[in-house]
PDB file of C-alpha atoms in Angstrom:
ATOM      1  CA  MET A 155       9.595  18.887  26.331  1.00 84.00           C
ATOM      2  CA  LYS A 156      10.119  16.506  23.331  1.00 79.00           C
ATOM      3  CA  LYS A 157       7.020  14.694  22.052  1.00 85.00           C
ATOM      4  CA  LYS A 158       7.236  10.838  22.303  1.00 92.00           C
ATOM      5  CA  ILE A 159       6.936   8.878  18.944  1.00 96.00           C
ATOM      6  CA  ALA A 160       7.107  10.238  15.352  1.00 97.00           C
ATOM      7  CA  TRP A 161       5.571   7.868  12.717  1.00 98.00           C
ATOM      8  CA  VAL A 162       7.392   7.810   9.349  1.00 97.00           C
ATOM      9  CA  THR A 163       6.082   6.196   6.244  1.00 97.00           C
ATOM     10  CA  ASP A 164       6.300   6.597   2.309  1.00 95.00           C
ATOM     11  CA  SER A 165       3.863   7.748  -0.272  1.00 92.00           C
ATOM     12  CA  THR A 166       2.686   4.194  -1.173  1.00 92.00           C
ATOM     13  CA  ALA A 167       0.564   4.360   2.100  1.00 93.00           C
ATOM     14  CA  LEU A 168      -2.917   5.884   1.644  1.00 87.00           C
ATOM     15  CA  ILE A 169      -3.461   8.115   4.523  1.00 90.00           C
ATOM     16  CA  PRO A 170      -6.733  10.083   4.600  1.00 88.00           C
ATOM     17  CA  ASP A 171      -6.406  13.637   5.624  1.00 89.00           C
ATOM     18  CA  HIS A 172      -8.391  13.258   8.895  1.00 91.00           C
ATOM     19  CA  ILE A 173      -5.908  10.613   9.945  1.00 92.00           C
ATOM     20  CA  MET A 174      -2.869  12.633   8.788  1.00 91.00           C
ATOM     21  CA  GLY A 175      -4.030  15.782  10.585  1.00 89.00           C
ATOM     22  CA  ALA A 176      -4.756  13.883  13.849  1.00 92.00           C
ATOM     23  CA  HIS A 177      -1.406  12.103  14.421  1.00 94.00           C
ATOM     24  CA  ASP A 178       2.278  12.701  14.114  1.00 95.00           C
ATOM     25  CA  ILE A 179       2.840  11.083  10.777  1.00 97.00           C
ATOM     26  CA  TYR A 180       5.528  11.929   8.311  1.00 96.00           C
ATOM     27  CA  VAL A 181       5.441  10.825   4.691  1.00 96.00           C
ATOM     28  CA  VAL A 182       8.497  10.706   2.440  1.00 96.00           C
ATOM     29  CA  PRO A 183       7.410  10.752  -1.374  1.00 94.00           C
ATOM     30  CA  LEU A 184       8.687   8.168  -3.805  1.00 93.00           C
ATOM     31  CA  GLU A 185       9.289   9.593  -7.338  1.00 93.00           C
ATOM     32  CA  ILE A 186       7.828   9.006 -10.581  1.00 91.00           C
ATOM     33  CA  ILE A 187      10.116   9.558 -13.594  1.00 91.00           C
ATOM     34  CA  PHE A 188       8.626  10.506 -16.976  1.00 91.00           C
ATOM     35  CA  GLU A 189      10.684  11.627 -19.970  1.00 91.00           C
ATOM     36  CA  ASP A 190       9.853  15.218 -19.121  1.00 91.00           C
ATOM     37  CA  GLY A 191      11.150  15.111 -15.461  1.00 92.00           C
ATOM     38  CA  THR A 192      10.721  13.675 -12.113  1.00 92.00           C
ATOM     39  CA  TYR A 193       7.671  14.033  -9.907  1.00 93.00           C
ATOM     40  CA  ALA A 194       7.142  13.618  -6.173  1.00 92.00           C
ATOM     41  CA  ASP A 195       4.306  11.072  -5.651  1.00 90.00           C
ATOM     42  CA  GLY A 196       1.257  12.898  -4.001  1.00 87.00           C
ATOM     43  CA  ILE A 197       2.946  16.236  -4.131  1.00 89.00           C
ATOM     44  CA  ASP A 198       3.822  17.033  -7.738  1.00 90.00           C
ATOM     45  CA  LEU A 199       1.359  14.571  -9.126  1.00 83.00           C
ATOM     46  CA  ALA A 200      -2.046  13.608  -8.076  1.00 79.00           C
ATOM     47  CA  PRO A 201      -3.201   9.905  -9.016  1.00 77.00           C
ATOM     48  CA  GLU A 202      -5.662  11.296 -11.732  1.00 78.00           C
ATOM     49  CA  GLN A 203      -3.086  13.489 -13.425  1.00 84.00           C
ATOM     50  CA  LEU A 204      -0.754  10.270 -13.419  1.00 86.00           C
ATOM     51  CA  TYR A 205      -3.104   8.421 -15.667  1.00 86.00           C
ATOM     52  CA  GLN A 206      -3.423  11.394 -18.096  1.00 87.00           C
ATOM     53  CA  LYS A 207       0.413  11.773 -18.427  1.00 88.00           C
ATOM     54  CA  ILE A 208       0.810   7.932 -18.928  1.00 84.00           C
ATOM     55  CA  VAL A 209      -1.601   8.063 -21.985  1.00 82.00           C
ATOM     56  CA  GLN A 210       0.421  10.974 -23.439  1.00 86.00           C
ATOM     57  CA  ALA A 211       3.856   9.579 -22.662  1.00 83.00           C
ATOM     58  CA  ASN A 212       6.052   7.636 -25.250  1.00 83.00           C
ATOM     59  CA  TYR A 213       7.401   5.407 -22.374  1.00 81.00           C
ATOM     60  CA  ALA A 214       6.017   3.782 -19.189  1.00 79.00           C
ATOM     61  CA  PRO A 215       7.209   5.761 -16.255  1.00 86.00           C
ATOM     62  CA  LYS A 216       9.644   4.508 -13.930  1.00 89.00           C
ATOM     63  CA  THR A 217       9.482   4.834 -10.056  1.00 89.00           C
ATOM     64  CA  SER A 218      12.285   5.462  -7.726  1.00 92.00           C
ATOM     65  CA  GLN A 219      12.640   5.181  -3.996  1.00 92.00           C
ATOM     66  CA  PRO A 220      13.292   8.440  -1.958  1.00 94.00           C
ATOM     67  CA  SER A 221      16.888   9.525  -1.755  1.00 95.00           C
ATOM     68  CA  LEU A 222      18.942   8.910   1.452  1.00 96.00           C
ATOM     69  CA  GLY A 223      19.238  12.682   1.842  1.00 96.00           C
ATOM     70  CA  LYS A 224      15.484  13.113   2.100  1.00 96.00           C
ATOM     71  CA  PHE A 225      15.326  10.654   4.960  1.00 97.00           C
ATOM     72  CA  VAL A 226      18.323  12.064   6.638  1.00 97.00           C
ATOM     73  CA  THR A 227      16.783  15.587   6.521  1.00 97.00           C
ATOM     74  CA  LEU A 228      13.577  14.359   7.980  1.00 97.00           C
ATOM     75  CA  TYR A 229      15.273  12.428  10.790  1.00 97.00           C
ATOM     76  CA  GLU A 230      17.444  15.382  11.647  1.00 97.00           C
ATOM     77  CA  ARG A 231      14.269  17.429  11.920  1.00 96.00           C
ATOM     78  CA  LEU A 232      12.503  14.878  14.021  1.00 97.00           C
ATOM     79  CA  LYS A 233      15.368  14.376  16.281  1.00 95.00           C
ATOM     80  CA  GLU A 234      14.678  18.075  17.583  1.00 95.00           C
ATOM     81  CA  GLU A 235      11.101  17.293  18.329  1.00 96.00           C
ATOM     82  CA  TYR A 236      10.660  13.821  19.256  1.00 96.00           C
ATOM     83  CA  GLU A 237      12.269  11.039  21.487  1.00 96.00           C
ATOM     84  CA  CYS A 238      12.190   8.385  18.912  1.00 96.00           C
ATOM     85  CA  ALA A 239      10.472   7.451  15.746  1.00 97.00           C
ATOM     86  CA  ILE A 240       8.960   4.160  14.262  1.00 98.00           C
ATOM     87  CA  ALA A 241       9.063   4.038  10.390  1.00 98.00           C
ATOM     88  CA  VAL A 242       6.806   1.552   8.618  1.00 98.00           C
ATOM     89  CA  HIS A 243       7.504   1.186   4.915  1.00 96.00           C
ATOM     90  CA  LEU A 244       6.251  -0.576   1.833  1.00 94.00           C
ATOM     91  CA  SER A 245       7.526  -4.344   1.406  1.00 93.00           C
ATOM     92  CA  SER A 246      11.316  -4.329   1.199  1.00 93.00           C
ATOM     93  CA  ASP A 247      11.026  -6.781  -1.574  1.00 89.00           C
ATOM     94  CA  LEU A 248       9.243  -4.508  -3.780  1.00 89.00           C
ATOM     95  CA  SER A 249      11.378  -1.273  -3.143  1.00 90.00           C
ATOM     96  CA  GLY A 250      14.575  -0.142  -1.544  1.00 92.00           C
ATOM     97  CA  THR A 251      12.801   2.500   0.451  1.00 94.00           C
ATOM     98  CA  TYR A 252      12.812   0.507   3.772  1.00 95.00           C
ATOM     99  CA  ASN A 253      16.588   0.024   3.528  1.00 96.00           C
ATOM    100  CA  THR A 254      17.307   3.580   2.668  1.00 96.00           C
ATOM    101  CA  SER A 255      15.041   4.809   5.598  1.00 96.00           C
ATOM    102  CA  ALA A 256      16.977   2.439   8.148  1.00 95.00           C
ATOM    103  CA  THR A 257      20.406   3.650   6.741  1.00 95.00           C
ATOM    104  CA  ALA A 258      19.515   7.239   7.202  1.00 96.00           C
ATOM    105  CA  ALA A 259      18.436   6.653  10.729  1.00 94.00           C
ATOM    106  CA  LYS A 260      21.680   5.225  11.707  1.00 93.00           C
ATOM    107  CA  MET A 261      23.463   8.223  10.174  1.00 95.00           C
ATOM    108  CA  VAL A 262      21.570  10.594  12.334  1.00 94.00           C
ATOM    109  CA  ASP A 263      22.056   9.028  15.667  1.00 88.00           C
ATOM    110  CA  PHE A 264      18.330   9.068  16.346  1.00 93.00           C
ATOM    111  CA  PRO A 265      16.442   6.077  17.749  1.00 95.00           C
ATOM    112  CA  VAL A 266      14.280   4.771  14.961  1.00 96.00           C
ATOM    113  CA  GLU A 267      12.634   1.303  14.846  1.00 97.00           C
ATOM    114  CA  SER A 268      12.221   0.309  11.220  1.00 97.00           C
ATOM    115  CA  VAL A 269       9.254  -1.880  10.259  1.00 97.00           C
ATOM    116  CA  ASP A 270       9.093  -3.698   6.855  1.00 96.00           C
ATOM    117  CA  SER A 271       5.174  -3.916   6.478  1.00 97.00           C
ATOM    118  CA  LYS A 272       5.651  -6.598   3.658  1.00 95.00           C
ATOM    119  CA  LEU A 273       2.582  -4.746   2.200  1.00 95.00           C
ATOM    120  CA  MET A 274       1.669  -1.564   0.455  1.00 88.00           C
ATOM    121  CA  SER A 275      -1.206   1.137   0.358  1.00 89.00           C
ATOM    122  CA  TYR A 276      -3.806   1.417   3.135  1.00 91.00           C
ATOM    123  CA  PRO A 277      -2.758  -1.813   5.010  1.00 94.00           C
ATOM    124  CA  ILE A 278       0.499   0.183   5.972  1.00 95.00           C
ATOM    125  CA  THR A 279      -1.904   2.962   7.421  1.00 94.00           C
ATOM    126  CA  SER A 280      -3.632   0.282   9.440  1.00 95.00           C
ATOM    127  CA  ILE A 281      -0.335  -0.897  10.830  1.00 96.00           C
ATOM    128  CA  ILE A 282       0.508   2.613  11.842  1.00 97.00           C
ATOM    129  CA  LEU A 283      -2.903   3.167  13.556  1.00 96.00           C
ATOM    130  CA  ASN A 284      -2.450  -0.164  15.383  1.00 96.00           C
ATOM    131  CA  GLY A 285       0.893   1.186  16.655  1.00 97.00           C
ATOM    132  CA  ILE A 286      -0.517   4.601  17.704  1.00 97.00           C
ATOM    133  CA  GLU A 287      -3.257   2.736  19.730  1.00 97.00           C
ATOM    134  CA  GLN A 288      -0.396   0.632  21.543  1.00 97.00           C
ATOM    135  CA  ALA A 289       1.532   3.826  22.175  1.00 96.00           C
ATOM    136  CA  LYS A 290      -1.509   5.215  23.935  1.00 95.00           C
ATOM    137  CA  GLU A 291      -1.581   2.131  26.242  1.00 96.00           C
ATOM    138  CA  GLY A 292       1.846   3.084  27.283  1.00 94.00           C
ATOM    139  CA  LYS A 293       3.930   0.487  25.474  1.00 96.00           C
ATOM    140  CA  GLY A 294       7.456   1.319  24.653  1.00 95.00           C
ATOM    141  CA  TYR A 295       8.403   2.044  21.027  1.00 95.00           C
ATOM    142  CA  GLN A 296      10.661  -1.191  20.621  1.00 97.00           C
ATOM    143  CA  GLU A 297       7.923  -3.424  21.869  1.00 97.00           C
ATOM    144  CA  ILE A 298       5.402  -1.679  19.519  1.00 97.00           C
ATOM    145  CA  ALA A 299       7.685  -2.099  16.545  1.00 98.00           C
ATOM    146  CA  ALA A 300       8.366  -5.796  17.312  1.00 98.00           C
ATOM    147  CA  SER A 301       4.507  -6.437  17.311  1.00 98.00           C
ATOM    148  CA  LEU A 302       3.977  -4.392  14.128  1.00 98.00           C
ATOM    149  CA  ARG A 303       6.527  -6.509  12.281  1.00 97.00           C
ATOM    150  CA  GLU A 304       4.239  -9.440  12.676  1.00 97.00           C
ATOM    151  CA  GLU A 305       1.088  -7.672  11.477  1.00 96.00           C
ATOM    152  CA  TYR A 306       1.411  -8.609   7.861  1.00 96.00           C
ATOM    153  CA  LYS A 307       0.322 -12.117   8.477  1.00 96.00           C
ATOM    154  CA  LYS A 308      -3.145 -10.907   9.539  1.00 96.00           C
ATOM    155  CA  PHE A 309      -3.708  -8.994   6.145  1.00 96.00           C
ATOM    156  CA  GLU A 310      -5.412 -10.399   3.037  1.00 96.00           C
ATOM    157  CA  ASN A 311      -5.267  -8.565  -0.161  1.00 95.00           C
ATOM    158  CA  TYR A 312      -6.503  -9.253  -3.695  1.00 95.00           C
ATOM    159  CA  ILE A 313      -5.345  -7.155  -6.519  1.00 93.00           C
ATOM    160  CA  LEU A 314      -6.823  -6.959 -10.096  1.00 92.00           C
ATOM    161  CA  VAL A 315      -4.205  -5.157 -12.068  1.00 87.00           C
ATOM    162  CA  GLY A 316      -5.602  -2.545 -14.674  1.00 85.00           C
ATOM    163  CA  SER A 317      -2.739  -2.795 -17.187  1.00 78.00           C
ATOM    164  CA  LEU A 318      -0.873  -6.023 -17.492  1.00 74.00           C
ATOM    165  CA  ASP A 319       1.321  -4.219 -20.101  1.00 74.00           C
ATOM    166  CA  GLN A 320       2.473  -1.640 -17.550  1.00 71.00           C
ATOM    167  CA  PHE A 321       2.799  -4.101 -14.836  1.00 73.00           C
ATOM    168  CA  TYR A 322       4.988  -6.215 -17.211  1.00 70.00           C
ATOM    169  CA  LYS A 323       7.162  -3.263 -18.262  1.00 71.00           C
ATOM    170  CA  GLY A 324       7.769  -2.259 -14.554  1.00 68.00           C
ATOM    171  CA  GLY A 325       9.291  -5.813 -14.100  1.00 66.00           C
ATOM    172  CA  ARG A 326       6.613  -7.011 -11.771  1.00 67.00           C
ATOM    173  CA  MET A 327       5.708 -10.212 -13.715  1.00 65.00           C
ATOM    174  CA  THR A 328       7.618 -12.594 -16.087  1.00 67.00           C
ATOM    175  CA  GLY A 329       7.440 -12.368 -19.781  1.00 65.00           C
ATOM    176  CA  LEU A 330       5.814 -15.761 -19.969  1.00 65.00           C
ATOM    177  CA  GLN A 331       3.116 -14.856 -17.504  1.00 71.00           C
ATOM    178  CA  TYR A 332       2.446 -11.802 -19.458  1.00 66.00           C
ATOM    179  CA  PHE A 333       2.247 -13.367 -22.932  1.00 66.00           C
ATOM    180  CA  ILE A 334      -0.088 -16.085 -21.596  1.00 64.00           C
ATOM    181  CA  GLY A 335      -2.307 -13.533 -19.905  1.00 64.00           C
ATOM    182  CA  ASN A 336      -2.487 -11.411 -23.047  1.00 67.00           C
ATOM    183  CA  LEU A 337      -2.902 -14.187 -25.445  1.00 62.00           C
ATOM    184  CA  LEU A 338      -5.833 -15.906 -23.605  1.00 64.00           C
ATOM    185  CA  GLN A 339      -7.225 -12.565 -22.349  1.00 73.00           C
ATOM    186  CA  ILE A 340      -6.835 -13.892 -18.804  1.00 77.00           C
ATOM    187  CA  LYS A 341      -7.446 -11.539 -15.760  1.00 82.00           C
ATOM    188  CA  PRO A 342      -4.987 -12.569 -13.164  1.00 84.00           C
ATOM    189  CA  ILE A 343      -5.878 -11.989  -9.559  1.00 90.00           C
ATOM    190  CA  PHE A 344      -2.549 -10.882  -7.771  1.00 89.00           C
ATOM    191  CA  GLN A 345      -1.786 -11.025  -4.081  1.00 92.00           C
ATOM    192  CA  ILE A 346       1.073  -9.471  -2.046  1.00 92.00           C
ATOM    193  CA  LYS A 347       2.009 -12.498   0.058  1.00 91.00           C
ATOM    194  CA  ASP A 348       5.117 -12.443   2.475  1.00 91.00           C
ATOM    195  CA  GLY A 349       6.071  -9.118   0.721  1.00 91.00           C
ATOM    196  CA  LEU A 350       6.069 -10.265  -2.907  1.00 88.00           C
ATOM    197  CA  PHE A 351       3.553 -10.219  -5.755  1.00 86.00           C
ATOM    198  CA  GLU A 352       2.217 -13.629  -6.711  1.00 87.00           C
ATOM    199  CA  VAL A 353      -0.649 -14.731  -8.947  1.00 86.00           C
ATOM    200  CA  TYR A 354      -3.460 -15.981  -6.814  1.00 91.00           C
ATOM    201  CA  GLU A 355      -5.708 -17.059  -9.487  1.00 90.00           C
ATOM    202  CA  LYS A 356      -6.398 -16.672 -13.221  1.00 87.00           C
ATOM    203  CA  VAL A 357      -9.934 -15.900 -14.246  1.00 89.00           C
ATOM    204  CA  ARG A 358     -11.484 -14.914 -17.578  1.00 87.00           C
ATOM    205  CA  THR A 359     -13.262 -11.842 -16.861  1.00 89.00           C
ATOM    206  CA  GLU A 360     -13.235  -8.838 -14.584  1.00 90.00           C
ATOM    207  CA  GLY A 361     -16.640  -9.731 -13.285  1.00 93.00           C
ATOM    208  CA  LYS A 362     -15.363 -13.124 -12.296  1.00 94.00           C
ATOM    209  CA  ALA A 363     -12.306 -11.744 -10.699  1.00 93.00           C
ATOM    210  CA  VAL A 364     -14.559  -9.401  -8.467  1.00 95.00           C
ATOM    211  CA  LYS A 365     -16.842 -12.404  -7.666  1.00 96.00           C
ATOM    212  CA  ARG A 366     -13.757 -14.344  -6.421  1.00 96.00           C
ATOM    213  CA  MET A 367     -12.441 -11.561  -4.324  1.00 96.00           C
ATOM    214  CA  LEU A 368     -15.825 -11.350  -2.695  1.00 97.00           C
ATOM    215  CA  GLU A 369     -15.925 -15.085  -2.032  1.00 97.00           C
ATOM    216  CA  GLN A 370     -12.655 -14.615  -0.286  1.00 97.00           C
ATOM    217  CA  LEU A 371     -14.029 -11.932   1.943  1.00 97.00           C
ATOM    218  CA  GLU A 372     -16.949 -14.185   2.771  1.00 97.00           C
ATOM    219  CA  LYS A 373     -14.569 -17.035   3.745  1.00 97.00           C
ATOM    220  CA  ALA A 374     -12.633 -14.627   5.942  1.00 97.00           C
ATOM    221  CA  LYS A 375     -15.781 -13.516   7.560  1.00 96.00           C
ATOM    222  CA  GLN A 376     -16.685 -16.971   8.501  1.00 96.00           C
ATOM    223  CA  SER A 377     -13.362 -17.691  10.192  1.00 96.00           C
ATOM    224  CA  TYR A 378     -12.369 -14.393  11.648  1.00 97.00           C
ATOM    225  CA  THR A 379     -13.572 -10.888  12.688  1.00 96.00           C
ATOM    226  CA  VAL A 380     -13.293  -8.466   9.756  1.00 97.00           C
ATOM    227  CA  LYS A 381     -14.274  -4.932  10.834  1.00 95.00           C
ATOM    228  CA  HIS A 382     -12.707  -2.876   7.985  1.00 95.00           C
ATOM    229  CA  VAL A 383     -12.477  -3.487   4.238  1.00 97.00           C
ATOM    230  CA  GLN A 384     -10.497  -1.185   2.060  1.00 96.00           C
ATOM    231  CA  ILE A 385     -11.040  -0.894  -1.824  1.00 96.00           C
ATOM    232  CA  LEU A 386      -8.316   0.762  -3.679  1.00 94.00           C
ATOM    233  CA  HIS A 387      -8.750   1.816  -7.263  1.00 95.00           C
ATOM    234  CA  GLY A 388      -6.636   3.130 -10.128  1.00 92.00           C
ATOM    235  CA  ASN A 389      -9.023   6.010 -11.351  1.00 91.00           C
ATOM    236  CA  VAL A 390     -12.095   3.855 -11.483  1.00 93.00           C
ATOM    237  CA  LEU A 391     -14.187   5.249  -8.647  1.00 94.00           C
ATOM    238  CA  GLU A 392     -17.528   4.190 -10.065  1.00 95.00           C
ATOM    239  CA  LYS A 393     -16.297   0.509 -10.038  1.00 95.00           C
ATOM    240  CA  ALA A 394     -14.892   1.009  -6.557  1.00 96.00           C
ATOM    241  CA  LEU A 395     -18.302   2.531  -5.273  1.00 97.00           C
ATOM    242  CA  GLU A 396     -20.272  -0.384  -6.871  1.00 96.00           C
ATOM    243  CA  LEU A 397     -18.034  -2.863  -5.021  1.00 97.00           C
ATOM    244  CA  LYS A 398     -18.517  -0.878  -1.857  1.00 97.00           C
ATOM    245  CA  GLU A 399     -22.282  -1.160  -2.264  1.00 96.00           C
ATOM    246  CA  LYS A 400     -22.116  -4.906  -2.722  1.00 96.00           C
ATOM    247  CA  ILE A 401     -20.068  -5.393   0.500  1.00 97.00           C
ATOM    248  CA  GLN A 402     -22.193  -3.009   2.605  1.00 96.00           C
ATOM    249  CA  SER A 403     -25.427  -4.426   1.526  1.00 95.00           C
ATOM    250  CA  LYS A 404     -24.225  -7.952   2.669  1.00 96.00           C
ATOM    251  CA  TYR A 405     -22.223  -7.116   5.738  1.00 96.00           C
ATOM    252  CA  SER A 406     -23.696  -4.284   7.812  1.00 93.00           C
ATOM    253  CA  ASP A 407     -21.105  -4.631  10.418  1.00 94.00           C
ATOM    254  CA  VAL A 408     -18.102  -3.883   8.023  1.00 96.00           C
ATOM    255  CA  GLU A 409     -16.777  -0.243   7.488  1.00 96.00           C
ATOM    256  CA  VAL A 410     -15.563   0.175   3.844  1.00 96.00           C
ATOM    257  CA  LEU A 411     -13.126   2.650   2.889  1.00 95.00           C
ATOM    258  CA  VAL A 412     -12.555   3.658  -0.735  1.00 95.00           C
ATOM    259  CA  GLY A 413      -9.405   5.322  -1.785  1.00 92.00           C
ATOM    260  CA  PRO A 414      -6.989   5.792  -4.766  1.00 91.00           C
ATOM    261  CA  ILE A 415      -3.873   3.686  -5.236  1.00 89.00           C
ATOM    262  CA  SER A 416      -0.826   5.953  -4.882  1.00 86.00           C
ATOM    263  CA  SER A 417       0.767   7.170  -8.139  1.00 85.00           C
ATOM    264  CA  THR A 418       3.741   5.117  -7.409  1.00 84.00           C
ATOM    265  CA  ILE A 419       1.642   1.993  -7.486  1.00 86.00           C
ATOM    266  CA  GLY A 420      -0.577   3.323 -10.231  1.00 86.00           C
ATOM    267  CA  ALA A 421       2.570   3.730 -12.355  1.00 84.00           C
ATOM    268  CA  HIS A 422       3.158   0.018 -12.265  1.00 83.00           C
ATOM    269  CA  ALA A 423      -0.499  -1.472 -11.817  1.00 83.00           C
ATOM    270  CA  GLY A 424      -2.153   1.006 -14.450  1.00 83.00           C
ATOM    271  CA  MET A 425      -5.504   2.555 -14.619  1.00 86.00           C
ATOM    272  CA  GLY A 426      -8.530   0.340 -13.874  1.00 90.00           C
ATOM    273  CA  THR A 427      -6.775  -1.411 -11.084  1.00 92.00           C
ATOM    274  CA  LEU A 428      -9.042  -2.608  -8.265  1.00 95.00           C
ATOM    275  CA  ALA A 429      -7.763  -3.922  -4.889  1.00 95.00           C
ATOM    276  CA  LEU A 430      -9.458  -5.467  -1.944  1.00 96.00           C
ATOM    277  CA  ALA A 431      -7.750  -5.521   1.480  1.00 96.00           C
ATOM    278  CA  TRP A 432      -8.619  -6.372   5.085  1.00 97.00           C
ATOM    279  CA  ARG A 433      -7.336  -7.474   8.307  1.00 96.00           C
ATOM    280  CA  ASN A 434      -8.355 -10.826   9.954  1.00 96.00           C
ATOM    281  CA  GLU A 435      -8.711 -10.517  13.677  1.00 93.00           C
TER     282      GLU A 435
END
């Protein structure tokens, strides 16, 4: 008897172990390329090791989507055990992972519904958990996937990039933005909006940036129900925990999750990155 739905994602999603262990979730790693070789995100390289390597390297690392073969192999395997799969991947505007996954599914002749999350990191996990709940209610996999494709509209995220230098070298911002940011020591707050990075606001200091992010959360709380907030960080756990403390002392009804950004994201955003994300209900 085959199990119903397999859930597929990539390593930019942050999936805590207890969630991973409790559900049928399969993660295909992206790759991080240093001059000494290629590392599978989350498997060969933990986030804290990544920042050490970046400091020692002569060049900023590059990242690469998983190969078509990796997805084909996974779908071949899942076909034996499951009736179908729903694949939720990081924004197709930021990586070719989503397209590669969808192409592989067609080659294997296994029913896979592909969902472009238009987001990254823990929000992808939230989307998958939402889908798992819908499956428990007995909804069909196509109906679930259709509703998950609309989920990104409910998420808000604010990102303080740790290293503008790395972000720029990774091709995530234009030369002029980078030049101005560096020249005036501006701390831009970025957002992933409709799948793309954009500058939300430019502030002078990290303290002001964090304050702005918290103001946005306050605004969201006034208009919507916000039950869960995620703080994602690039190897700055202390700062993340301080932020958690601030949020929890103000909102006793909010559950705050703290976790590392994946190495793939860290390779672009750099050490010191701090992001805040939540879903407006």
